[in-house]
Amino acid sequence: MAMDGGCQRASDSIDYSVGLSEMIALGERADAQRSLAIIHASSKAS
């Protein structure tokens, strides 16, 4: 998965606005009401 926040080279800057939040804990169940996580991407194509 690429969200355009990571680095390809050491000289690349990191986009701290992308990532995951509200991740469920190990052993918790995901279903239609509870997602695995919320994705914060820099674009819809990411």
Coordinates of N, CA, C and O in Angstrom, one line a residue:
M1 N 0.9 -1.2 0.0 CA 0.0 0.0 0.0 C 0.9 1.2 0.0 O 1.8 1.3 0.8
A2 N 0.6 2.2 -0.9 CA 1.4 3.4 -0.9 C 0.4 4.6 -0.6 O -0.7 4.6 -1.2
M3 N 0.7 5.4 0.3 CA -0.2 6.5 0.7 C 0.6 7.9 0.4 O 0.1 8.9 0.9
D4 N 1.7 7.8 -0.3 CA 2.4 9.0 -0.7 C 3.0 9.7 0.5 O 3.3 10.9 0.5
G5 N 3.2 9.1 1.7 CA 3.8 9.7 2.8 C 5.2 9.2 3.1 O 5.9 9.7 3.9
G6 N 5.5 8.0 2.5 CA 6.8 7.4 2.8 C 7.9 7.9 1.9 O 7.8 8.8 1.1
C7 N 9.1 7.4 2.2 CA 10.3 7.8 1.5 C 10.7 6.8 0.5 O 10.7 5.6 0.8
Q8 N 11.2 7.2 -0.6 CA 11.8 6.3 -1.6 C 13.3 6.3 -1.4 O 14.0 5.3 -1.6
R9 N 13.8 7.5 -1.0 CA 15.3 7.7 -0.8 C 15.4 8.5 0.6 O 14.5 9.1 1.0
A10 N 16.6 8.4 1.1 CA 16.9 9.1 2.4 C 16.7 10.6 2.3 O 16.3 11.2 3.3
S11 N 16.9 11.1 1.2 CA 16.7 12.6 1.0 C 15.3 13.0 0.8 O 15.0 14.2 0.9
D12 N 14.3 12.1 0.6 CA 12.9 12.5 0.5 C 12.3 12.9 1.8 O 12.7 12.4 2.9
S13 N 11.4 13.9 1.7 CA 10.7 14.3 3.0 C 9.5 13.4 3.2 O 8.9 12.8 2.3
I14 N 9.1 13.4 4.5 CA 7.9 12.6 4.9 C 6.7 13.5 5.0 O 6.8 14.5 5.6
D15 N 5.6 13.0 4.5 CA 4.3 13.8 4.6 C 3.6 13.2 5.8 O 3.0 12.1 5.8
Y16 N 3.7 14.0 6.9 CA 3.1 13.5 8.2 C 1.6 13.6 8.3 O 1.0 13.1 9.2
S17 N 0.9 14.1 7.2 CA -0.5 14.2 7.2 C -1.1 12.8 6.7 O -2.4 12.7 6.8
V18 N -0.4 11.9 6.2 CA -0.9 10.6 5.8 C -0.6 9.5 6.8 O 0.4 9.6 7.6
G19 N -1.4 8.5 6.9 CA -1.2 7.4 7.8 C -2.5 6.8 8.2 O -3.5 6.9 7.5
L20 N -2.5 6.1 9.3 CA -3.6 5.4 9.8 C -4.0 5.9 11.2 O -3.1 6.2 12.0
S21 N -5.3 5.9 11.6 CA -5.7 6.2 12.9 C -6.8 5.3 13.3 O -7.4 4.6 12.5
E22 N -7.2 5.4 14.6 CA -8.3 4.6 15.1 C -8.2 3.1 14.8 O -9.2 2.5 14.4
M23 N -7.0 2.5 14.8 CA -6.8 1.1 14.5 C -7.4 0.3 15.6 O -7.2 0.6 16.8
I24 N -8.1 -0.8 15.2 CA -8.6 -1.7 16.3 C -7.4 -2.5 16.9 O -6.4 -2.7 16.2
A25 N -7.6 -3.0 18.1 CA -6.6 -3.7 18.8 C -6.5 -5.2 18.3 O -7.5 -5.7 17.7
L26 N -5.4 -5.8 18.5 CA -5.2 -7.2 18.1 C -6.3 -8.0 18.9 O -6.5 -7.9 20.1
G27 N -7.0 -8.9 18.2 CA -8.0 -9.7 18.8 C -9.4 -9.1 18.7 O -10.4 -9.8 18.9
E28 N -9.5 -7.8 18.4 CA -10.9 -7.2 18.3 C -11.5 -7.6 16.9 O -10.7 -7.8 16.0
R29 N -12.8 -7.6 16.9 CA -13.4 -8.0 15.6 C -13.8 -6.8 14.8 O -14.2 -5.8 15.4
A30 N -13.6 -6.8 13.5 CA -14.1 -5.8 12.6 C -15.3 -6.3 11.9 O -15.5 -7.5 11.7
D31 N -16.3 -5.4 11.7 CA -17.5 -5.7 11.0 C -18.0 -4.5 10.3 O -17.3 -3.5 10.2
A32 N -19.3 -4.5 9.9 CA -19.9 -3.4 9.2 C -19.9 -2.1 10.0 O -19.8 -1.0 9.4
Q33 N -19.9 -2.2 11.3 CA -20.0 -1.0 12.2 C -18.6 -0.6 12.7 O -18.4 0.5 13.1
R34 N -17.6 -1.5 12.7 CA -16.3 -1.3 13.3 C -15.3 -1.6 12.2 O -15.0 -2.7 11.9
S35 N -14.6 -0.6 11.7 CA -13.6 -0.8 10.6 C -12.2 -1.1 11.3 O -12.0 -0.9 12.5
L36 N -11.3 -1.6 10.4 CA -10.0 -1.9 10.9 C -9.2 -0.6 11.3 O -8.5 -0.6 12.3
A37 N -9.4 0.4 10.5 CA -8.6 1.7 10.8 C -9.2 2.7 9.8 O -10.0 2.4 8.9
I38 N -8.9 4.0 10.1 CA -9.2 5.1 9.2 C -7.9 5.5 8.5 O -6.9 5.7 9.1
I39 N -8.0 5.5 7.1 CA -6.9 5.9 6.3 C -6.9 7.4 6.0 O -7.9 7.9 5.6
H40 N -5.7 8.0 6.2 CA -5.6 9.4 5.9 C -4.6 9.5 4.7 O -3.4 9.2 4.9
A41 N -5.1 9.7 3.5 CA -4.2 9.6 2.3 C -4.1 11.0 1.7 O -5.0 11.9 2.0
S42 N -3.1 11.2 0.9 CA -2.9 12.5 0.3 C -3.8 12.7 -0.9 O -3.9 13.9 -1.4
S43 N -4.4 11.7 -1.5 CA -5.3 11.8 -2.6 C -6.1 10.5 -2.7 O -5.8 9.5 -2.0
K44 N -7.2 10.5 -3.4 CA -8.1 9.4 -3.6 C -7.4 8.2 -4.3 O -7.7 7.1 -4.1
A45 N -6.4 8.6 -5.2 CA -5.7 7.6 -5.9 C -4.7 6.8 -5.0 O -4.3 5.7 -5.4
S46 N -4.4 7.3 -3.9 CA -3.4 6.6 -3.0 C -3.9 5.4 -2.4 O -4.9 5.2 -1.9

